[in-house]
Short mmCIF file of C-alpha atoms in Angstrom, two decimals:
data_model
loop_
_atom_site.label_atom_id
_atom_site.label_comp_id
_atom_site.label_asym_id
_atom_site.label_seq_id
_atom_site.Cartn_x
_atom_site.Cartn_y
_atom_site.Cartn_z
CA MET K 1 -84.93 -117.54 121.18
CA ARG K 2 -87.02 -114.42 120.98
CA HIS K 3 -88.75 -115.30 124.21
CA ARG K 4 -85.38 -115.82 125.96
CA GLY K 5 -84.09 -112.46 124.68
CA GLU K 6 -87.23 -110.69 125.85
CA LYS K 7 -86.91 -112.38 129.21
CA LYS K 8 -83.27 -111.30 129.48
CA ALA K 9 -84.20 -107.70 128.62
CA VAL K 10 -86.93 -107.73 131.27
CA SER K 11 -84.41 -109.13 133.76
CA LEU K 12 -81.89 -106.37 132.99
CA HIS K 13 -84.65 -103.79 133.33
CA GLY K 14 -85.52 -105.27 136.69
CA ILE K 15 -81.92 -104.96 137.86
CA MET K 16 -81.89 -101.31 136.83
CA GLU K 17 -85.12 -100.71 138.74
CA GLN K 18 -83.69 -102.39 141.87
CA ALA K 19 -80.45 -100.36 141.63
CA LYS K 20 -81.70 -97.45 143.66
CA LEU K 21 -79.78 -94.24 143.10
CA TRP K 22 -80.74 -92.33 146.25
CA ASN K 23 -80.03 -95.16 148.68
CA ALA K 24 -79.56 -94.28 152.36
CA ASN K 25 -75.75 -94.41 152.28
CA TYR K 26 -75.51 -92.25 149.16
CA VAL K 27 -77.85 -89.66 150.69
CA LYS K 28 -75.68 -89.52 153.83
CA VAL K 29 -72.45 -89.08 151.86
CA TRP K 30 -74.19 -86.45 149.68
CA CYS K 31 -75.27 -84.51 152.79
CA ALA K 32 -71.80 -84.84 154.32
CA ASN K 33 -70.30 -83.34 151.16
CA PHE K 34 -72.78 -80.47 151.36
CA MET K 35 -71.55 -79.79 154.89
CA ILE K 36 -67.91 -79.80 153.76
CA PHE K 37 -68.50 -77.07 151.21
CA PHE K 38 -71.01 -75.14 153.33
CA SER K 39 -68.55 -74.86 156.21
CA PHE K 40 -65.75 -74.00 153.79
CA MET K 41 -67.65 -71.38 151.77
CA ILE K 42 -69.33 -69.61 154.69
CA VAL K 43 -65.85 -68.62 155.88
CA THR K 44 -63.76 -68.19 152.71
CA PRO K 45 -65.31 -65.02 151.20
CA LEU K 46 -65.03 -63.20 154.54
CA LEU K 47 -61.41 -64.06 155.36
CA PRO K 48 -59.89 -61.06 153.52
CA LEU K 49 -62.17 -58.76 155.55
CA TYR K 50 -61.38 -60.64 158.75
CA LEU K 51 -57.62 -60.33 158.26
CA SER K 52 -57.91 -56.67 157.33
CA GLU K 53 -60.20 -55.65 160.19
CA THR K 54 -58.79 -57.90 162.92
CA TYR K 55 -55.06 -57.85 162.17
CA HIS K 56 -54.87 -54.79 159.87
CA ALA K 57 -53.24 -56.87 157.14
CA ASP K 58 -52.52 -55.27 153.76
CA LYS K 59 -53.47 -56.84 150.41
CA ASP K 60 -50.11 -58.53 149.83
CA THR K 61 -50.16 -60.08 153.29
CA ILE K 62 -53.74 -61.27 152.88
CA GLY K 63 -52.86 -62.96 149.59
CA LEU K 64 -49.84 -64.64 151.17
CA VAL K 65 -51.81 -65.85 154.19
CA LEU K 66 -54.64 -67.32 152.12
CA SER K 67 -52.41 -68.93 149.47
CA GLY K 68 -50.99 -71.39 152.02
CA TYR K 69 -54.36 -73.15 152.30
CA THR K 70 -54.45 -73.80 148.55
CA LEU K 71 -50.90 -75.12 148.51
CA THR K 72 -51.42 -77.66 151.29
CA ALA K 73 -54.72 -78.80 149.77
CA LEU K 74 -52.98 -79.35 146.44
CA LEU K 75 -50.17 -81.34 148.07
CA ALA K 76 -52.60 -83.43 150.12
CA ARG K 77 -54.81 -84.62 147.26
CA PRO K 78 -52.41 -87.13 145.63
CA ILE K 79 -51.44 -88.50 149.05
CA ALA K 80 -55.12 -88.81 149.96
CA GLY K 81 -55.79 -90.73 146.75
CA TYR K 82 -53.03 -93.18 147.65
CA LEU K 83 -54.30 -93.59 151.23
CA VAL K 84 -57.91 -94.13 150.12
CA ASP K 85 -56.80 -96.90 147.76
CA SER K 86 -54.34 -98.52 150.19
CA PHE K 87 -56.17 -98.44 153.53
CA PRO K 88 -59.77 -98.91 154.72
CA ARG K 89 -61.70 -96.02 153.19
CA ARG K 90 -63.94 -95.55 156.20
CA VAL K 91 -60.91 -94.92 158.42
CA VAL K 92 -59.32 -92.50 155.94
CA LEU K 93 -62.62 -90.64 155.43
CA LEU K 94 -63.52 -90.23 159.10
CA THR K 95 -59.96 -89.29 160.09
CA SER K 96 -59.66 -86.60 157.41
CA TYR K 97 -63.22 -85.34 158.09
CA PHE K 98 -62.55 -85.08 161.83
CA LEU K 99 -59.36 -83.09 161.23
CA PHE K 100 -61.21 -80.84 158.77
CA PHE K 101 -63.83 -80.24 161.49
CA ALA K 102 -61.32 -79.72 164.32
CA PHE K 103 -59.29 -77.04 162.53
CA PHE K 104 -62.30 -74.71 162.50
CA ALA K 105 -61.95 -74.55 166.30
CA GLY K 106 -58.49 -73.09 165.71
CA TYR K 107 -60.05 -70.07 164.00
CA LEU K 108 -61.87 -69.30 167.23
CA ILE K 109 -58.76 -69.42 169.43
CA ALA K 110 -56.15 -67.87 167.14
CA GLY K 111 -55.06 -64.67 168.85
CA THR K 112 -52.34 -63.54 166.45
CA MET K 113 -52.04 -63.39 162.68
CA VAL K 114 -49.04 -65.76 162.78
CA LEU K 115 -51.09 -68.40 164.61
CA PHE K 116 -54.10 -67.85 162.32
CA THR K 117 -51.84 -68.20 159.25
CA LEU K 118 -50.44 -71.47 160.59
CA ILE K 119 -53.91 -72.88 161.34
CA ARG K 120 -55.35 -71.77 158.01
CA THR K 121 -52.41 -73.21 156.06
CA MET K 122 -52.56 -76.56 157.86
CA HIS K 123 -56.35 -76.66 157.37
CA GLY K 124 -55.83 -77.06 153.62
CA ALA K 125 -54.45 -80.60 154.04
CA PRO K 126 -57.58 -82.20 155.60
CA MET K 127 -59.76 -80.21 153.17
CA GLY K 128 -57.86 -81.67 150.22
CA ALA K 129 -57.99 -85.14 151.76
CA VAL K 130 -61.65 -85.19 152.79
CA THR K 131 -62.91 -84.09 149.37
CA VAL K 132 -61.02 -86.97 147.74
CA ALA K 133 -62.10 -89.51 150.36
CA ASN K 134 -65.76 -88.47 150.43
CA SER K 135 -66.18 -88.50 146.64
CA THR K 136 -64.50 -91.91 146.42
CA CYS K 137 -66.80 -93.33 149.11
CA ALA K 138 -69.80 -91.88 147.25
CA ILE K 139 -68.79 -93.96 144.24
CA ASP K 140 -68.43 -97.05 146.45
CA VAL K 141 -72.00 -96.85 147.77
CA LEU K 142 -73.52 -96.44 144.29
CA HIS K 143 -74.65 -99.36 142.16
CA PRO K 144 -72.37 -99.63 139.06
CA SER K 145 -75.36 -99.07 136.75
CA ARG K 146 -76.13 -95.73 138.43
CA ARG K 147 -72.55 -94.59 139.06
CA ALA K 148 -72.16 -91.99 136.30
CA GLU K 149 -75.58 -90.52 137.08
CA GLY K 150 -74.79 -90.50 140.79
CA ILE K 151 -71.53 -88.64 140.21
CA GLY K 152 -73.51 -85.92 138.46
CA TYR K 153 -75.99 -85.51 141.31
CA TYR K 154 -73.19 -85.69 143.90
CA GLY K 155 -71.71 -82.48 142.51
CA MET K 156 -75.00 -80.68 143.14
CA SER K 157 -74.21 -80.76 146.86
CA ASN K 158 -71.11 -78.63 146.13
CA ASN K 159 -73.13 -76.24 143.99
CA LEU K 160 -75.93 -75.78 146.53
CA ALA K 161 -73.49 -75.19 149.36
CA THR K 162 -71.39 -72.79 147.28
CA SER K 163 -74.45 -70.72 146.39
CA MET K 164 -75.98 -70.69 149.90
CA ALA K 165 -73.04 -70.40 152.29
CA PRO K 166 -71.55 -67.05 151.16
CA THR K 167 -75.01 -65.47 151.33
CA VAL K 168 -75.50 -66.75 154.89
CA GLY K 169 -72.03 -65.64 155.93
CA LEU K 170 -72.39 -62.16 154.46
CA PHE K 171 -75.84 -61.76 156.04
CA ILE K 172 -74.51 -62.68 159.49
CA TYR K 173 -71.55 -60.35 159.03
CA SER K 174 -73.72 -57.41 157.96
CA THR K 175 -76.25 -58.07 160.75
CA ILE K 176 -74.06 -59.00 163.72
CA GLY K 177 -70.54 -58.17 162.59
CA ASN K 178 -69.10 -61.02 164.68
CA TYR K 179 -66.65 -63.32 162.89
CA ASN K 180 -66.59 -65.83 165.75
CA ILE K 181 -70.28 -66.60 165.17
CA ILE K 182 -69.47 -67.41 161.53
CA PHE K 183 -66.49 -69.60 162.55
CA LEU K 184 -68.72 -71.39 165.08
CA ILE K 185 -71.37 -72.11 162.43
CA ALA K 186 -68.64 -73.53 160.16
CA LEU K 187 -67.42 -75.71 163.04
CA LEU K 188 -70.95 -77.00 163.75
CA ALA K 189 -71.66 -77.69 160.06
CA ALA K 190 -68.44 -79.67 159.68
CA GLY K 191 -69.20 -81.55 162.89
CA ILE K 192 -72.66 -82.51 161.62
CA GLY K 193 -71.14 -83.75 158.37
CA CYS K 194 -68.59 -85.85 160.23
CA ALA K 195 -71.32 -87.33 162.43
CA ILE K 196 -73.42 -88.18 159.37
CA ASN K 197 -70.53 -90.02 157.72
CA ALA K 198 -69.93 -92.01 160.90
CA THR K 199 -73.33 -93.70 160.30
CA VAL K 200 -72.63 -94.70 156.68
CA HIS K 201 -72.42 -98.41 155.98
CA PHE K 202 -69.66 -98.92 153.42
CA PRO K 203 -69.50 -102.08 151.30
CA PRO K 204 -66.74 -104.47 152.40
CA LYS K 205 -63.46 -103.71 150.66
CA MET K 206 -60.57 -106.11 150.79
CA ILE K 207 -57.26 -104.27 151.06
CA VAL K 208 -54.75 -106.15 148.92
CA PRO K 209 -51.20 -105.10 149.82
CA ASN K 210 -49.43 -103.67 146.80
CA LYS K 211 -45.94 -105.11 146.74
CA ASP K 212 -44.84 -102.91 143.87
CA PRO K 213 -42.46 -100.09 144.83
CA LEU K 214 -43.95 -96.64 145.24
CA SER K 215 -44.22 -94.92 141.89
CA PHE K 216 -45.75 -91.80 140.41
CA ASP K 217 -48.74 -93.85 139.19
CA ARG K 218 -49.70 -94.59 142.80
CA PHE K 219 -50.35 -90.86 143.32
CA PHE K 220 -51.51 -89.74 139.88
CA LEU K 221 -53.48 -91.70 137.28
CA VAL K 222 -50.95 -91.61 134.46
CA LYS K 223 -53.45 -93.10 132.01
CA GLY K 224 -55.62 -90.03 132.55
CA TRP K 225 -52.91 -87.49 131.67
CA SER K 226 -54.70 -86.20 128.56
CA GLU K 227 -57.95 -85.73 130.46
CA GLY K 228 -55.85 -83.98 133.10
CA VAL K 229 -54.56 -81.50 130.52
CA VAL K 230 -58.16 -80.62 129.66
CA MET K 231 -58.99 -80.11 133.35
CA VAL K 232 -55.96 -77.84 133.78
CA CYS K 233 -57.16 -75.67 130.89
CA VAL K 234 -60.67 -75.53 132.35
CA GLY K 235 -59.18 -74.61 135.73
CA VAL K 236 -56.97 -71.84 134.32
CA SER K 237 -59.92 -70.17 132.60
CA TYR K 238 -62.12 -70.37 135.66
CA GLY K 239 -59.30 -69.20 137.95
CA VAL K 240 -58.88 -66.00 135.95
CA LEU K 241 -62.60 -65.15 135.99
CA ALA K 242 -63.34 -66.16 139.58
CA THR K 243 -60.41 -64.17 140.94
CA TYR K 244 -60.72 -60.93 139.00
CA LEU K 245 -64.40 -60.60 138.06
CA ALA K 246 -65.31 -58.65 141.23
CA ILE K 247 -62.72 -55.92 140.77
CA TYR K 248 -63.36 -55.87 137.00
CA GLY K 249 -67.09 -55.43 137.59
CA LYS K 250 -66.48 -52.59 140.06
CA GLU K 251 -63.82 -50.68 138.12
CA ASP K 252 -64.90 -51.20 134.50
CA LEU K 253 -68.65 -51.85 134.65
CA GLY K 254 -69.66 -50.02 137.81
CA ILE K 255 -71.12 -53.19 139.35
CA THR K 256 -70.42 -52.77 143.05
CA ALA K 257 -72.38 -55.68 144.55
CA GLY K 258 -72.59 -58.13 141.70
CA THR K 259 -70.10 -60.82 142.76
CA GLY K 260 -72.57 -62.69 144.95
CA ILE K 261 -75.21 -62.55 142.22
CA TRP K 262 -72.67 -63.75 139.64
CA PHE K 263 -71.83 -66.86 141.66
CA ALA K 264 -75.52 -67.48 142.42
CA VAL K 265 -76.30 -67.37 138.68
CA LEU K 266 -73.31 -69.64 138.02
CA SER K 267 -74.56 -72.12 140.62
CA GLY K 268 -78.02 -72.05 139.03
CA GLY K 269 -76.48 -73.02 135.70
CA LEU K 270 -74.41 -75.77 137.33
CA ILE K 271 -77.43 -77.30 139.07
CA LEU K 272 -79.63 -77.07 135.98
CA SER K 273 -77.05 -78.73 133.73
CA ARG K 274 -76.45 -81.52 136.25
CA LEU K 275 -80.19 -82.23 136.30
CA ILE K 276 -80.32 -82.21 132.50
CA GLY K 277 -77.16 -84.27 132.11
CA ALA K 278 -78.14 -86.93 134.64
CA ARG K 279 -80.35 -88.71 132.12
CA SER K 280 -77.61 -88.96 129.49
CA LEU K 281 -75.09 -90.11 132.11
CA ARG K 282 -77.55 -92.80 133.19
CA LYS K 283 -77.47 -94.05 129.59
CA GLY K 284 -73.67 -94.10 129.59
CA LYS K 285 -73.27 -91.05 127.33
CA VAL K 286 -70.21 -89.78 129.16
CA VAL K 287 -68.35 -88.54 126.08
CA GLU K 288 -71.43 -86.73 124.77
CA ASN K 289 -71.83 -84.98 128.12
CA VAL K 290 -68.27 -83.63 128.00
CA ASN K 291 -68.63 -82.73 124.30
CA HIS K 292 -71.59 -80.50 125.05
CA GLY K 293 -70.12 -79.07 128.25
CA ILE K 294 -66.79 -77.83 126.91
CA LEU K 295 -68.41 -76.21 123.87
CA ILE K 296 -71.06 -74.46 125.97
CA SER K 297 -68.44 -73.30 128.46
CA LEU K 298 -66.17 -72.03 125.68
CA PHE K 299 -68.97 -69.79 124.42
CA GLY K 300 -69.42 -68.45 127.95
CA TYR K 301 -65.77 -67.35 128.17
CA LEU K 302 -66.04 -65.78 124.72
CA LEU K 303 -69.13 -63.83 125.81
CA PHE K 304 -67.42 -62.61 128.98
CA ALA K 305 -64.35 -61.39 127.07
CA ALA K 306 -66.16 -59.88 124.07
CA VAL K 307 -69.26 -58.25 125.59
CA LYS K 308 -68.20 -55.65 128.15
CA ASN K 309 -71.51 -54.92 129.85
CA GLU K 310 -73.91 -56.52 132.32
CA VAL K 311 -75.33 -58.84 129.64
CA GLY K 312 -71.89 -60.32 129.03
CA TYR K 313 -71.08 -60.32 132.75
CA TYR K 314 -74.14 -62.22 133.99
CA GLY K 315 -74.86 -64.06 130.73
CA ALA K 316 -71.44 -65.68 130.89
CA ALA K 317 -72.16 -66.86 134.44
CA ILE K 318 -75.20 -68.93 133.45
CA ILE K 319 -73.51 -70.27 130.30
CA ILE K 320 -70.26 -71.24 132.05
CA GLY K 321 -72.36 -72.84 134.80
CA LEU K 322 -74.30 -74.87 132.24
CA GLY K 323 -71.04 -75.95 130.60
CA ASN K 324 -69.13 -76.84 133.76
CA GLY K 325 -72.12 -78.74 135.09
CA HIS K 326 -71.68 -81.13 132.16
CA ILE K 327 -67.88 -81.13 132.22
CA TRP K 328 -67.31 -82.03 135.88
CA PRO K 329 -69.37 -85.25 136.22
CA GLY K 330 -68.40 -86.31 132.70
CA MET K 331 -64.67 -85.82 133.29
CA GLN K 332 -64.84 -87.44 136.72
CA THR K 333 -66.52 -90.47 135.18
CA MET K 334 -63.79 -90.56 132.52
CA PHE K 335 -61.08 -90.64 135.19
CA ILE K 336 -62.94 -93.37 137.12
CA ASN K 337 -63.51 -95.44 133.97
CA LEU K 338 -59.81 -95.25 133.06
CA ALA K 339 -58.79 -96.64 136.46
CA PRO K 340 -59.07 -100.14 137.93
CA ASN K 341 -61.30 -100.43 140.98
CA ASN K 342 -58.31 -100.33 143.35
CA LYS K 343 -57.32 -96.88 142.02
CA ARG K 344 -60.61 -94.98 142.35
CA GLY K 345 -59.11 -92.72 144.98
CA THR K 346 -56.13 -91.96 142.75
CA ALA K 347 -58.49 -91.23 139.86
CA ASN K 348 -60.53 -88.78 141.95
CA SER K 349 -57.47 -87.05 143.37
CA SER K 350 -55.93 -86.76 139.89
CA GLN K 351 -58.91 -84.81 138.54
CA LEU K 352 -59.00 -82.51 141.57
CA THR K 353 -55.23 -81.98 141.47
CA CYS K 354 -55.37 -80.95 137.81
CA TRP K 355 -58.17 -78.51 138.62
CA ASP K 356 -56.15 -77.05 141.51
CA ILE K 357 -53.09 -76.64 139.31
CA GLY K 358 -55.17 -74.90 136.65
CA MET K 359 -56.77 -72.59 139.21
CA GLY K 360 -53.38 -71.65 140.61
CA ILE K 361 -51.96 -70.91 137.18
CA GLY K 362 -55.05 -68.87 136.35
CA VAL K 363 -54.70 -66.70 139.45
CA VAL K 364 -50.99 -66.01 138.84
CA MET K 365 -51.10 -65.58 135.05
CA GLY K 366 -54.29 -63.52 135.22
CA GLY K 367 -52.56 -61.03 137.50
CA ILE K 368 -49.51 -60.82 135.22
CA VAL K 369 -51.62 -60.28 132.10
CA ILE K 370 -53.75 -57.64 133.84
CA GLU K 371 -50.60 -55.80 134.87
CA HIS K 372 -49.61 -55.42 131.19
CA THR K 373 -52.90 -55.36 129.25
CA HIS K 374 -55.69 -54.54 131.77
CA TYR K 375 -58.66 -56.84 132.47
CA SER K 376 -59.71 -57.30 128.86
CA GLY K 377 -56.43 -59.02 128.02
CA ALA K 378 -56.76 -61.40 130.98
CA PHE K 379 -60.25 -62.49 129.97
CA TRP K 380 -59.18 -63.03 126.36
CA PHE K 381 -56.28 -65.06 127.79
CA ALA K 382 -58.82 -67.18 129.69
CA PHE K 383 -60.80 -67.76 126.50
CA ILE K 384 -57.69 -68.74 124.50
CA ILE K 385 -56.54 -71.25 127.15
CA ASN K 386 -60.06 -72.69 127.20
CA LEU K 387 -60.03 -72.95 123.42
CA ILE K 388 -56.69 -74.81 123.56
CA GLY K 389 -58.24 -77.27 126.01
CA VAL K 390 -61.28 -77.76 123.76
CA LEU K 391 -59.13 -78.39 120.69
CA PHE K 392 -56.90 -80.81 122.59
CA TYR K 393 -59.95 -82.67 123.85
CA PHE K 394 -61.49 -83.17 120.41
CA LEU K 395 -58.19 -83.86 118.64
CA TYR K 396 -56.71 -86.29 121.18
CA ALA K 397 -58.17 -86.71 124.69
CA LYS K 398 -61.62 -87.85 123.57
CA GLN K 399 -60.24 -90.68 121.42
CA HIS K 400 -57.68 -91.54 124.08
CA PHE K 401 -60.48 -92.15 126.57
CA ILE K 402 -62.53 -94.25 124.12
CA GLN K 403 -59.53 -96.48 123.38
CA ASN K 404 -58.35 -96.91 126.99
CA ARG K 405 -61.55 -97.01 129.04
CA LEU K 406 -61.92 -100.07 131.26
CA ARG K 407 -65.71 -99.94 131.62
#
């Protein structure tokens, strides 16, 4: 009996060794995701300047123009989750990626602000769809034993792109001052990503027609509602900081060029925590990963609100990065593990939708609070909302996941 048990253990170890994490298809999907966020982030930070300098738009108009993109992305995510689960994923992925790529060409030809607004707003839909489709396909090409770990590393492609692209875009702008060059680079990056995904070999997936009538559960993972509440709280807190930290740093702390550094430090924390957390995710310690992440992140928001100097400003960036780097892959794995295999797309879109909702609430509520209490009140508001999410997680959501997980 002992010999058989040892033999079984050796066999399981052998399976784990054969289950390669960085297989060719996963690497391709990882690189394609990097290109999505690189092309997106090289443009996004410069759009307010572009609208102001090219079309002489005021602040209210700029906010209105750019908000359309977020709205269409938010609306597209649940639909994308349904499509990814109901139709061949390769078709959905390549179609949404091609549209995401093609809309960048519109930035080059838009001659009026009305046309640019229309193109930018419509661009949000393929962006929302391709992020859902690409992350779902990344899960498909991973071996089940390496899935949680792979989700963690997959997010590093976002973080690297988010830290690199704005720097590249700002450098080109300060050196050449030509927005069309930046739009062309975004177009080329998205095109490369689309071409990479066209070479991915996806495992065969039988599409079983769902004869049940359309219901809310086909677009949002109802079983993951409590985890969704936590993600909304995380999104609200981050939305407040990400939106108002630049103007707060300039007006209250005298930091005139610190926004890029802040996000670079944040990205460093995100990447570091994903590397650290990968080992625990490999061992199936999903709950522990989230436990650590939300507590670390909570301390970061407290530091930002309480310490009004450069130590609090930049210290919070690394701490929130470390926390969110644990939260994101852990929460995504929770959503996936609460869903049957035929609802992976819905699970992914549900997490991203909750994040988008939280970000939107954070932007709006942060502005309202600032109007009445100045920046300090808004950042304390962000901390309190984060604290509510942490308490809800430990008092309910954590146990809800443990009791309802499917794998």
